Structures are given as C-alpha cells and as structure tokens.
XYZ file of C-alpha atoms in Angstrom:
603
model
C 0.000 0.000 0.000
C 1.315 3.419 -0.834
C 2.402 5.698 1.965
C 0.043 8.188 3.488
C 1.119 11.781 3.959
C 0.266 13.005 7.400
C 0.891 16.584 8.472
C 3.679 17.473 6.063
C 2.655 20.799 4.513
C 4.913 20.658 1.464
C 5.517 19.320 -1.051
C 2.208 18.168 -2.482
C 0.940 14.751 -1.558
C 2.438 12.043 -3.749
C 0.335 10.685 -6.525
C 0.013 6.933 -6.129
C -0.110 6.546 -9.891
C 3.366 8.037 -10.239
C 6.464 5.928 -10.009
C 8.724 6.353 -7.045
C 11.395 7.832 -9.271
C 9.065 10.581 -10.474
C 8.089 11.421 -6.914
C 11.711 11.517 -5.900
C 12.522 13.862 -8.783
C 9.756 16.180 -7.651
C 11.115 16.171 -4.117
C 14.554 17.060 -5.397
C 13.064 19.992 -7.256
C 11.266 21.062 -4.111
C 14.515 20.904 -2.159
C 16.259 23.134 -4.682
C 13.390 25.611 -4.754
C 13.593 26.064 -0.990
C 17.351 26.334 -0.891
C 17.600 30.093 -1.652
C 15.230 30.852 1.224
C 17.247 28.734 3.605
C 20.477 30.398 2.546
C 18.876 33.828 3.017
C 17.907 32.843 6.563
C 21.485 31.779 7.180
C 22.866 35.045 5.819
C 20.628 37.031 8.155
C 21.830 34.984 11.114
C 25.472 35.362 10.092
C 25.026 39.117 9.731
C 24.017 39.315 13.386
C 27.132 37.577 14.645
C 29.552 39.922 16.358
C 33.212 39.118 16.808
C 34.299 38.253 20.360
C 30.712 38.156 21.579
C 28.957 35.112 23.011
C 25.919 34.354 20.865
C 24.342 30.961 21.580
C 21.040 31.768 19.903
C 22.347 32.509 16.420
C 24.984 29.798 16.552
C 22.347 27.224 17.513
C 20.102 28.352 14.674
C 22.929 28.210 12.168
C 24.011 24.794 13.363
C 20.525 23.354 12.859
C 20.213 24.949 9.440
C 23.546 23.672 8.124
C 23.000 20.298 9.751
C 19.678 19.905 7.936
C 21.162 21.007 4.633
C 23.938 18.481 4.998
C 21.566 15.558 5.485
C 19.028 16.573 2.872
C 21.682 17.373 0.298
C 23.275 13.958 0.663
C 19.938 12.179 0.571
C 18.853 13.825 -2.659
C 22.192 13.333 -4.394
C 23.519 16.920 -4.054
C 26.826 15.784 -2.727
C 28.689 19.079 -3.155
C 25.942 21.012 -1.380
C 26.058 18.488 1.434
C 29.838 18.806 1.735
C 29.725 22.604 1.824
C 26.963 22.531 4.436
C 29.031 20.137 6.526
C 31.996 22.536 6.452
C 29.759 25.323 7.682
C 28.243 23.060 10.322
C 31.698 22.152 11.642
C 32.743 25.808 11.810
C 29.662 26.642 13.861
C 30.135 23.553 16.014
C 33.668 24.681 16.845
C 32.322 28.021 18.075
C 29.600 26.308 20.115
C 32.181 24.031 21.730
C 34.258 27.104 22.589
C 31.583 28.481 24.842
C 29.579 30.209 22.148
C 32.139 32.939 21.538
C 32.284 34.197 17.953
C 35.814 34.325 16.653
C 36.686 37.212 14.389
C 37.119 35.018 11.322
C 33.888 33.077 11.693
C 31.402 35.463 10.005
C 33.641 35.827 6.966
C 34.189 32.087 6.751
C 30.463 31.384 6.932
C 29.760 34.100 4.367
C 32.221 32.468 2.005
C 30.633 29.059 2.488
C 27.200 30.560 1.908
C 28.488 32.035 -1.359
C 29.701 28.550 -2.297
C 26.312 27.067 -1.439
C 24.515 29.706 -3.478
C 26.745 28.983 -6.472
C 26.178 25.260 -6.077
C 22.438 25.818 -5.904
C 22.502 27.761 -9.158
C 24.581 25.075 -10.818
C 22.564 22.261 -9.296
C 21.334 21.033 -12.639
C 24.871 20.205 -13.711
C 26.415 19.274 -10.383
C 23.658 16.941 -9.253
C 25.024 13.485 -8.884
C 23.172 11.182 -11.200
C 20.991 8.871 -9.224
C 23.891 6.533 -8.731
C 22.153 4.729 -5.944
C 20.096 2.116 -7.728
C 16.646 1.484 -6.453
C 13.559 -0.503 -7.050
C 9.854 -0.294 -6.472
C 7.926 -3.363 -5.502
C 4.401 -3.792 -6.766
C 1.602 -3.723 -4.247
C 0.479 -6.896 -2.524
C -1.745 -9.141 -4.550
C -4.972 -10.656 -3.284
C -4.488 -13.918 -1.488
C -5.412 -16.965 -3.506
C -8.496 -18.886 -2.574
C -6.615 -22.158 -2.457
C -5.926 -21.848 1.234
C -2.191 -21.270 0.825
C -2.007 -17.782 2.256
C 0.926 -15.909 0.808
C 2.818 -13.838 3.334
C 0.593 -14.394 6.341
C -0.588 -16.951 8.808
C -4.310 -17.091 9.435
C -5.404 -14.726 12.177
C -2.143 -12.819 12.384
C -1.704 -9.223 11.163
C 1.271 -10.031 8.979
C 0.095 -7.575 6.334
C 2.353 -4.534 6.564
C -0.478 -2.321 5.398
C -1.998 -2.821 8.852
C 1.126 -1.557 10.599
C 1.098 2.227 11.007
C 4.492 3.907 11.208
C 4.954 7.537 12.258
C 7.931 9.271 10.712
C 9.095 12.662 11.988
C 11.841 14.724 10.383
C 11.920 18.497 10.204
C 12.984 18.285 6.568
C 9.691 17.869 4.665
C 11.346 16.622 1.487
C 13.297 13.944 3.285
C 10.245 12.912 5.299
C 8.149 12.595 2.155
C 10.854 10.663 0.343
C 11.284 8.147 3.156
C 7.537 7.749 3.534
C 7.272 6.994 -0.155
C 10.056 4.423 -0.048
C 8.579 2.595 2.918
C 5.177 2.702 1.273
C 6.658 0.749 -1.637
C 7.206 -2.119 0.801
C 3.673 -2.083 2.118
C 4.009 0.024 5.281
C 1.471 2.706 6.104
C 3.507 5.776 6.940
C 2.365 9.137 8.296
C 5.032 11.781 7.969
C 5.387 14.784 10.292
C 7.783 17.690 10.319
C 7.221 18.922 13.864
C 7.397 17.134 17.171
C 4.181 18.833 18.276
C 2.265 17.234 15.396
C 3.865 13.888 16.167
C 2.862 14.153 19.817
C -0.718 14.966 18.867
C -0.891 12.010 16.495
C 0.522 9.590 19.077
C -2.060 10.758 21.599
C -4.805 10.111 19.058
C -3.592 6.764 17.723
C -0.690 4.628 18.833
C 1.541 3.567 15.910
C 3.263 0.206 15.480
C 6.620 1.990 15.361
C 8.186 5.437 15.008
C 11.057 6.746 12.911
C 12.398 9.865 14.532
C 15.126 12.348 13.645
C 17.540 13.228 16.451
C 18.079 16.910 15.673
C 15.207 19.403 15.474
C 15.145 23.203 15.579
C 14.252 23.026 19.249
C 17.354 21.114 20.293
C 20.089 18.918 18.865
C 18.708 16.066 21.001
C 15.033 16.946 20.656
C 14.153 13.587 19.101
C 15.441 11.475 22.009
C 13.855 13.904 24.469
C 10.490 13.502 22.761
C 10.748 9.718 22.862
C 11.636 9.773 26.555
C 8.651 12.028 27.193
C 6.301 9.729 25.303
C 7.583 6.677 27.118
C 7.214 8.229 30.537
C 3.450 8.001 30.349
C 3.050 4.615 28.694
C 3.164 1.096 30.036
C 4.156 -0.396 26.698
C 6.835 1.471 24.803
C 6.514 2.250 21.111
C 9.489 0.839 19.154
C 11.520 3.722 17.749
C 14.242 3.950 15.117
C 16.320 7.111 15.189
C 17.635 8.613 11.978
C 20.249 11.333 11.965
C 23.193 12.963 10.252
C 24.914 12.636 13.601
C 27.154 9.607 13.828
C 28.889 10.663 17.018
C 28.918 8.798 20.293
C 26.882 11.488 22.040
C 24.004 11.251 19.590
C 23.882 7.493 19.817
C 24.107 7.620 23.612
C 21.135 9.974 23.827
C 19.171 7.667 21.521
C 19.943 4.616 23.644
C 19.121 6.398 26.886
C 15.779 7.467 25.443
C 14.977 3.876 24.607
C 15.672 3.861 20.864
C 15.613 0.401 19.336
C 17.846 1.175 16.354
C 19.886 3.997 14.842
C 20.373 4.751 11.142
C 22.622 7.482 9.824
C 21.735 9.689 6.866
C 21.647 9.245 3.946
C 19.298 6.446 4.898
C 19.882 2.964 3.508
C 16.334 1.840 2.862
C 17.071 -1.882 3.099
C 18.730 -1.394 6.496
C 15.790 0.673 7.750
C 13.345 -1.960 6.499
C 15.215 -4.727 8.289
C 14.817 -2.850 11.565
C 11.154 -2.094 10.882
C 10.398 -5.702 9.976
C 11.994 -6.905 13.180
C 10.366 -4.317 15.444
C 6.870 -4.697 14.015
C 6.855 -8.453 13.508
C 3.652 -9.968 14.913
C 5.481 -13.142 15.815
C 7.124 -13.475 19.256
C 10.758 -14.659 19.371
C 11.212 -18.391 19.265
C 11.793 -19.798 22.767
C 15.293 -20.938 23.669
C 15.898 -24.692 23.429
C 18.102 -26.220 26.128
C 19.251 -29.825 26.502
C 20.003 -30.769 30.145
C 22.347 -33.736 30.660
C 22.801 -35.069 34.190
C 22.986 -38.617 35.519
C 20.834 -37.447 38.406
C 17.392 -37.680 36.811
C 15.661 -35.493 39.352
C 18.290 -32.811 39.195
C 18.199 -32.853 35.417
C 14.437 -32.532 35.468
C 14.596 -29.789 38.099
C 16.928 -27.689 35.983
C 14.708 -28.325 32.958
C 11.650 -27.261 34.938
C 13.322 -24.059 36.109
C 14.187 -23.154 32.526
C 10.709 -24.015 31.273
C 9.198 -21.743 33.923
C 11.228 -18.959 32.340
C 9.684 -19.658 28.932
C 12.409 -21.881 27.518
C 11.942 -25.322 25.997
C 14.056 -27.826 27.932
C 14.638 -31.550 27.520
C 16.248 -33.565 30.321
C 18.313 -36.688 29.694
C 20.292 -38.768 32.182
C 22.112 -41.022 29.721
C 24.899 -39.270 27.764
C 24.609 -41.913 25.059
C 21.199 -40.499 24.090
C 22.528 -37.003 23.482
C 23.531 -37.413 19.835
C 20.206 -38.893 18.729
C 18.312 -36.220 20.687
C 20.282 -33.446 18.999
C 19.167 -34.809 15.608
C 15.571 -33.941 16.398
C 15.885 -31.257 19.071
C 17.395 -28.011 17.808
C 19.233 -27.111 20.987
C 20.567 -23.601 21.459
C 22.655 -24.748 24.429
C 23.631 -27.902 26.338
C 23.727 -27.820 30.118
C 25.661 -30.833 31.372
C 27.040 -32.352 34.517
C 30.804 -32.661 34.718
C 30.932 -36.014 36.459
C 28.778 -38.817 35.087
C 29.470 -42.538 35.496
C 29.602 -43.821 31.908
C 30.753 -40.710 30.124
C 32.079 -37.598 31.831
C 31.117 -34.095 30.823
C 34.529 -33.364 29.271
C 34.355 -36.628 27.287
C 30.884 -35.792 25.988
C 32.126 -32.299 25.128
C 34.982 -33.772 23.071
C 32.538 -35.987 21.176
C 30.329 -33.035 20.323
C 33.258 -30.846 19.285
C 34.417 -33.534 16.846
C 31.098 -33.296 14.981
C 30.888 -30.397 12.488
C 27.261 -29.688 13.301
C 27.980 -29.183 17.001
C 31.306 -27.354 16.943
C 29.706 -24.070 17.930
C 26.980 -25.439 20.209
C 27.368 -23.708 23.623
C 28.136 -26.101 26.489
C 27.915 -25.122 30.139
C 28.937 -27.428 32.972
C 26.834 -27.565 36.098
C 28.859 -29.280 38.799
C 29.716 -29.142 42.456
C 33.401 -29.237 41.521
C 35.026 -26.236 43.179
C 38.651 -26.920 42.329
C 39.565 -24.141 39.924
C 42.298 -26.132 38.209
C 39.900 -28.982 37.429
C 37.305 -26.562 36.221
C 39.836 -25.032 33.834
C 40.819 -28.447 32.481
C 37.194 -29.290 31.871
C 36.649 -26.008 30.073
C 39.747 -26.523 27.938
C 38.089 -29.254 25.870
C 35.677 -26.770 24.352
C 33.056 -25.871 26.964
C 31.887 -22.309 27.374
C 31.135 -21.897 31.049
C 31.010 -23.401 34.484
C 28.248 -23.111 37.065
C 28.746 -24.465 40.555
C 25.996 -26.451 42.203
C 23.814 -25.554 43.888
C 22.815 -22.735 41.642
C 20.005 -20.318 42.278
C 17.213 -20.569 39.690
C 17.499 -16.883 38.766
C 21.172 -17.207 38.039
C 20.644 -20.406 36.049
C 18.032 -18.684 33.902
C 20.213 -15.630 33.396
C 23.374 -17.576 32.523
C 21.604 -19.878 30.094
C 19.504 -17.130 28.524
C 22.399 -14.749 27.892
C 24.637 -17.392 26.342
C 21.864 -18.886 24.206
C 20.760 -15.497 22.886
C 24.329 -14.612 21.974
C 24.716 -17.946 20.273
C 21.587 -17.384 18.258
C 22.931 -14.101 16.967
C 26.248 -15.674 15.999
C 24.491 -18.648 14.448
C 22.267 -16.344 12.445
C 25.327 -14.591 11.063
C 26.798 -17.977 10.119
C 23.762 -19.295 8.234
C 22.595 -16.078 6.577
C 23.700 -14.657 3.273
C 25.320 -11.280 3.832
C 23.683 -9.522 0.884
C 20.108 -10.760 0.980
C 19.689 -11.903 4.569
C 18.333 -15.230 3.319
C 19.740 -18.596 4.390
C 23.032 -19.345 2.687
C 23.665 -22.365 0.461
C 24.715 -24.783 3.189
C 21.857 -23.809 5.466
C 19.090 -24.134 2.881
C 20.391 -27.535 1.783
C 20.457 -28.709 5.395
C 16.896 -27.490 5.813
C 15.908 -29.418 2.702
C 17.321 -32.599 4.247
C 15.353 -32.001 7.434
C 12.184 -31.181 5.480
C 12.443 -34.359 3.433
C 12.980 -36.431 6.576
C 9.970 -34.824 8.257
C 7.769 -35.294 5.175
C 8.792 -38.944 4.935
C 7.898 -39.526 8.593
C 4.589 -37.660 8.348
C 3.647 -39.030 4.933
C 3.201 -35.527 3.514
C 4.478 -33.846 0.401
C 6.753 -30.884 -0.206
C 8.266 -29.084 -3.153
C 11.763 -27.765 -3.738
C 12.178 -24.923 -6.210
C 15.271 -23.419 -7.772
C 14.938 -19.862 -9.103
C 17.385 -18.073 -11.368
C 17.269 -14.420 -12.440
C 17.065 -14.214 -16.227
C 19.888 -12.424 -18.047
C 21.478 -11.395 -14.768
C 24.933 -11.104 -16.310
C 23.513 -8.569 -18.734
C 22.118 -6.567 -15.802
C 25.550 -6.425 -14.180
C 27.282 -5.573 -17.447
C 24.775 -2.872 -18.367
C 24.010 -1.224 -15.059
C 26.854 -2.303 -12.788
C 27.127 -4.674 -9.874
C 25.469 -2.360 -7.304
C 22.343 -2.433 -9.444
C 22.662 -6.203 -9.793
C 22.792 -6.414 -6.010
C 19.586 -4.382 -5.811
C 17.903 -6.871 -8.148
C 18.929 -9.747 -5.876
C 17.761 -7.889 -2.772
C 14.420 -7.081 -4.405
C 13.866 -10.728 -5.313
C 14.865 -11.870 -1.838
C 12.408 -9.444 -0.252
C 9.677 -10.519 -2.660
C 10.199 -14.122 -1.597
C 10.328 -13.287 2.114
C 7.269 -11.084 2.009
C 5.102 -13.322 -0.124
C 5.813 -16.824 1.158
C 4.559 -18.371 4.396
C 6.684 -18.227 7.499
C 7.191 -21.986 7.474
C 8.475 -21.964 3.903
C 12.245 -21.745 3.678
C 14.094 -19.434 1.327
C 17.820 -19.377 0.652
C 20.353 -17.956 -1.749
C 21.660 -21.019 -3.547
C 24.541 -19.075 -5.073
C 25.070 -16.075 -7.342
C 21.705 -15.150 -8.823
C 20.132 -18.501 -7.904
C 17.669 -18.947 -5.057
C 16.168 -22.051 -3.466
C 12.758 -22.440 -1.836
C 11.398 -25.287 0.269
C 7.586 -25.320 0.257
C 6.462 -27.563 3.091
C 3.220 -29.518 2.780
C 2.557 -28.328 -0.748
C 1.635 -30.382 -3.818
C 3.074 -29.784 -7.227
C 0.172 -27.839 -8.720
C -0.098 -25.630 -5.665
C 3.635 -24.971 -5.856
C 3.302 -24.053 -9.520
C 0.502 -21.611 -8.693
C 2.438 -20.001 -5.836
C 5.660 -19.627 -7.780
C 3.912 -18.412 -10.899
C 2.255 -15.657 -8.842
C 5.670 -14.691 -7.473
C 7.152 -14.740 -10.961
C 4.422 -12.439 -12.263
C 4.768 -10.107 -9.295
C 8.542 -9.818 -9.647
C 8.279 -9.118 -13.365
C 6.348 -5.959 -12.439
C 9.114 -4.604 -10.211
C 10.629 -1.470 -11.725
C 14.347 -0.936 -11.199
C 16.127 2.377 -11.517
C 19.768 2.964 -12.293
C 21.577 5.962 -13.641
C 18.381 7.543 -14.863
C 17.175 4.398 -16.617
C 14.317 2.062 -15.777
C 14.239 -1.645 -16.474
C 12.595 -4.851 -15.307
C 13.793 -8.376 -14.589
C 12.270 -11.842 -14.657
C 13.244 -15.200 -13.233
C 12.843 -18.827 -14.240
C 11.915 -21.677 -11.919
C 12.407 -25.433 -11.747
C 10.308 -27.389 -9.222
C 10.804 -30.906 -7.856
C 8.190 -32.717 -5.794
C 8.532 -35.135 -2.894
C 7.839 -38.074 -2.952
C 8.144 -38.121 -6.760
C 11.821 -37.478 -6.070
C 12.511 -39.088 -2.737
C 15.898 -37.768 -1.613
C 17.317 -34.251 -1.213
C 19.954 -34.930 -3.852
C 17.376 -36.242 -6.309
C 15.138 -33.235 -5.687
C 17.991 -30.798 -6.169
C 19.123 -32.445 -9.390
C 15.571 -32.672 -10.740
C 14.787 -29.043 -9.883
C 18.009 -27.958 -11.549
C 17.129 -29.872 -14.728
C 13.635 -28.403 -14.726
C 15.183 -24.954 -14.339
C 17.397 -25.720 -17.317
C 14.300 -26.554 -19.360
C 12.680 -23.290 -18.240
C 15.708 -21.404 -19.504
C 15.778 -23.340 -22.756
C 12.050 -22.806 -23.184
C 12.313 -19.049 -23.238
C 12.815 -18.093 -19.560
C 10.326 -16.287 -17.298
C 8.421 -19.495 -16.649
C 7.906 -22.293 -14.115
C 8.766 -25.866 -15.105
C 7.877 -28.940 -13.050
C 10.385 -31.785 -12.892
C 9.225 -35.073 -14.399
C 10.674 -38.543 -14.428
C 12.630 -37.523 -17.515
C 14.578 -35.168 -15.257
C 16.174 -38.132 -13.555
C 17.872 -39.103 -16.798
C 21.478 -38.089 -17.483
C 21.875 -34.577 -18.805
C 21.949 -34.540 -22.618
C 25.179 -33.810 -24.403
C 25.704 -30.090 -25.016
C 24.871 -28.788 -28.409
C 27.831 -28.350 -30.775
C 27.887 -24.571 -30.718
C 25.958 -23.207 -27.760
C 25.228 -19.529 -27.701
C 25.397 -17.425 -24.537
C 21.596 -17.324 -24.540
C 21.326 -21.110 -24.355
C 23.785 -21.988 -21.644
C 21.236 -22.153 -18.861
C 22.163 -21.199 -15.347
C 25.927 -21.467 -15.466
C 26.581 -18.160 -17.200
C 24.184 -16.011 -15.304
C 21.550 -16.105 -18.032
C-alpha cells in the first residue's frame, strides 16, 4: 500500500499513480526551490554575529540549518551542497564548543561558504550526482489466492504490513516525504510529520506500530530522544523507535539509547537497512523460545533444571544417559547444552569432546553444572571446548540468566553464520540442510513438499549494463519478494550467485506451480532504476516434488534440470520436474550460444 502523507505541509501529496522515481525527482526539485530561502535565513543569522561576543542563539540556529542542509543534500544526491553545508556546520560547532564565543574570522568564513552554497544551488542542474544509488519499487500486494495457501501471512495474524502504522518525523519535509514513499513501496502505512508537536498529537490520538524519529530538530540537537523519553514516561508499553540522523557521534547514539531507541540509522538512509529494523520491530510473531538440553545422571536434578528453565519460557529436555545425546540433537534443535561434569559412563569433558568432533555441534554452547570447586579442574574441563562453568547448587534466577544470555548470543552468531550477507536469506549450506530435514519430516509424516530453484534471467547482462550495485539491488528485491510473499514456514535461501532455493512444506506440485507463478508475475512488475534508466527483470523456476523425487539430492538435481528446461524454453516461466529429469543430462549442443547456456553463465 502506498504511503500516506500526514501533516507534512509541502511538497504536495504524492500521486500513487506516479512511479517512485518521479516522486523523488519532484522532491529534489522542491529541495532546490527552498534552498535560496534557507540560505537567506542563514545570511541574516550570520550578519548578526559579532566578533568576540557570546551568541548561543544565532549559533544554535545556524548549526541546525547547516546540519539539515547536509543531510538533505546527501539524501537527494547533491553531494557538493552536502559537503559545503558540513563545512559550515563544523565551523559553527567549533564556536559552540568554545563556549559560544564568535571568533573574528567566523562570520567571513560562513559568508564564504554561503556564497559557495549559493553557487552550487545555481549550478545544481549540472552538479547533481546522477541517481547513482540504484533502487527498485515493488508492486503492491496481490490478493491472497483462494486455495488456502495464504501468501505472506498466517491465518489470524496481522502479517500484512499495510496494517502496521508507522509515524515518521523529520523536520525536513522533502526527506520525510521521500522516506515515507520508499517505505510505502514495501507495504508500510507511513504518516510523515515535520514537527514534534504534530507527532505528539498524532501519538495521543492513535498509537503507531513503530516510530522513525530524527535526532536533531530546531528546538534542540537532542530533541528527538527527548520527545521519545517524554512519550515513554506516560506509557506502560513502549513504542518501538528507530532514530535517523546525520549525527554519527557517540553522544548522539548515547542519547538515543538512553531514550529507549531500538535502532539507529545514519543519513543518507539505507532503505534496506531501515526496512530490516522495521520488519523486526513490528513483527507480529514473538521470538522463538530458547531450546536447552540438560544432561545429568541425576534424573531429578536434570528434570529440576529443565523445569526451572521451562518456567522462564524456555523449551528444555532432560536426559540422564549421555549416550542419548547425539540422537536427541538430531531432532531437538538445541541452542545450548547444560551438562554435569561427572557422570558414570561418560564424563562431561568426554561428551564435550565428542560433540566438538562433529561439524554440526562445533559451535553449540556447552555449560557445565557441577559441584566441583577446584579451579584447576574446572579449567581443564573447560579446555576441551566448553563455554562456562556453574557451581551447584545454583540459584534458579542465576541459572536462567546464565543460560539465557549465552543462548541469545549464540543465536545471533548462528544467524550470522547461516545467513547470506547480501540478501539476509539462508546461505547455500543452510538451505540444503533445511531441505534434508524437510524431506525427513515429510517422509515420517507421509506428507508432500516441493523444492524450487529460481534463477534471475539475463542477470549477467544486468551487471554488465548497469553495474554490480544495481545487480545487487535486483537480488535484494527478489529476496524481499520471496520473504514477504511466502509463508513463514516456507524456507528461502540464496543457492549461489543469482540462484535462489525455496522449500515449500506440505505443498503439492500444482499448488507450488501456482504459488511460484504468482511470485514470478509479481517480480516481473518490479521497476528498477539505475543511472536515470528504468528496467525490469524476470526469473525462471524449476520445481521438484517429494515423494516423486525421494531424496534431497534427487530433488535438487531434478529441480536444476527443470530450471534448465525453463531457460531453454524461453525463460520467465515455471517448469515442473518429471521422471525424464532423472535421466542423465543430454550432451551439449555443438555450438551453444550465450543465450542457451542455462544457469551457469548467469543467463
């Protein structure tokens, strides 16, 4: 759903029928049209500065003005204007840090910089950086199919972003409108404000799902954090808030943290980064509980520790026989193992060595719980690869805290290990491991699933024509399309390069075809922008079905062959693997052209 404009007086409300690029161009024009007025205000303030006098009022006003120009200029691609404004901002900042005393050279220096800014404004048409930052605009959400496979949402949960209201407040109306428009492209409802008073009034009238708040306002260089602290003082449940600012200094970040800010983005804003924060803060799904495996030959003690952890909201399994640990870890996705140090048939250090010799458990946190108080023995036990030592008896609160902190940290590290750095999707190894687990689960439950391989058509041409940053934007747009439109229990990964893999659990082949064809159509309507040009991309899909293909390797090979047929058949299509796809790959044609080489050349 397109963004809503709240109380922003100018520029005019965006026309939903216009592309994002057109709206952005209009905002740039608006910025330039206001620039002479802003510079005139600055000249009047500079003219009132008197050498050797202390003048906090005019210095504060000038600092805010140049600070705003710096951020807006960078955001709209006026790099030279931004740089000149930053020089002026630093000169004023130096005077402010010197007690507010105006040095003799300051007025002349600011006047010179204002002359530079005026010249840059006049020459803006030629000095404007081309829109070197590639972008894209996702189409609006499509109606859910009537087949019962809800795309992008679980029944009864407000997963639709159009139901999540976001308040955005920045004193720069152009920047506020631009950000609101960008977030609207991804389905968020955004109301933009340029004053904290309007924001306060809106919050009192309707509580938003989240806020995006500038740090610096004309009232104060920390007015944003102060407003958030004020809002939070009267509420039982805090509103998640992301701060945005040109300030990247420790002081600005500290004020944001103290006010309760959940995230901090510096200007110019990276939309994908901001979206990641928004998605996380407004997700309707609670965090997954921590899974803990408790190993102790004392059954009661093992169960007691498990019970304590379960009371704290964790999922705990207790086992008294170390020999059962490996089989349990195959089916129980433990975030941490809590084990006794001394057990009759296999000691804690011995069990730790076994786990550390298995690639899948090398990074699994292990904490000993033992009455051993000899420090030297504790150190020897830790040396085999354990992560901590708790001495029995241990207070329940401490047990919960120790386990929770280590498990949460491990989850973060694990997420970094299994996620693709560019798209945020699962990486190749992770998605293939998930496929193995999905096949095993489907075999046990007697259900079906589908595995799809997607490949962006002519991706090499995109990189060659528009550059790799634009190619990266294409991959990020496709990854977001997949994440937004598939169910939460479907699994999406970046298989490699421009190839993606999807595991559709509990889905038959025709349903998979329908789902993926809808995604294909949706993605083909995404408009990309680069260097003043617009273009679109498509992708091809190969789908393999379980139990038609009954192993992960067979499914992968069959999906890859089906993808090859989709490429050979003209691209931008979905092909279902058949029994023929289990046959050996045919010999290559005598003189293949770049257009016919399937997935290996980025076509």
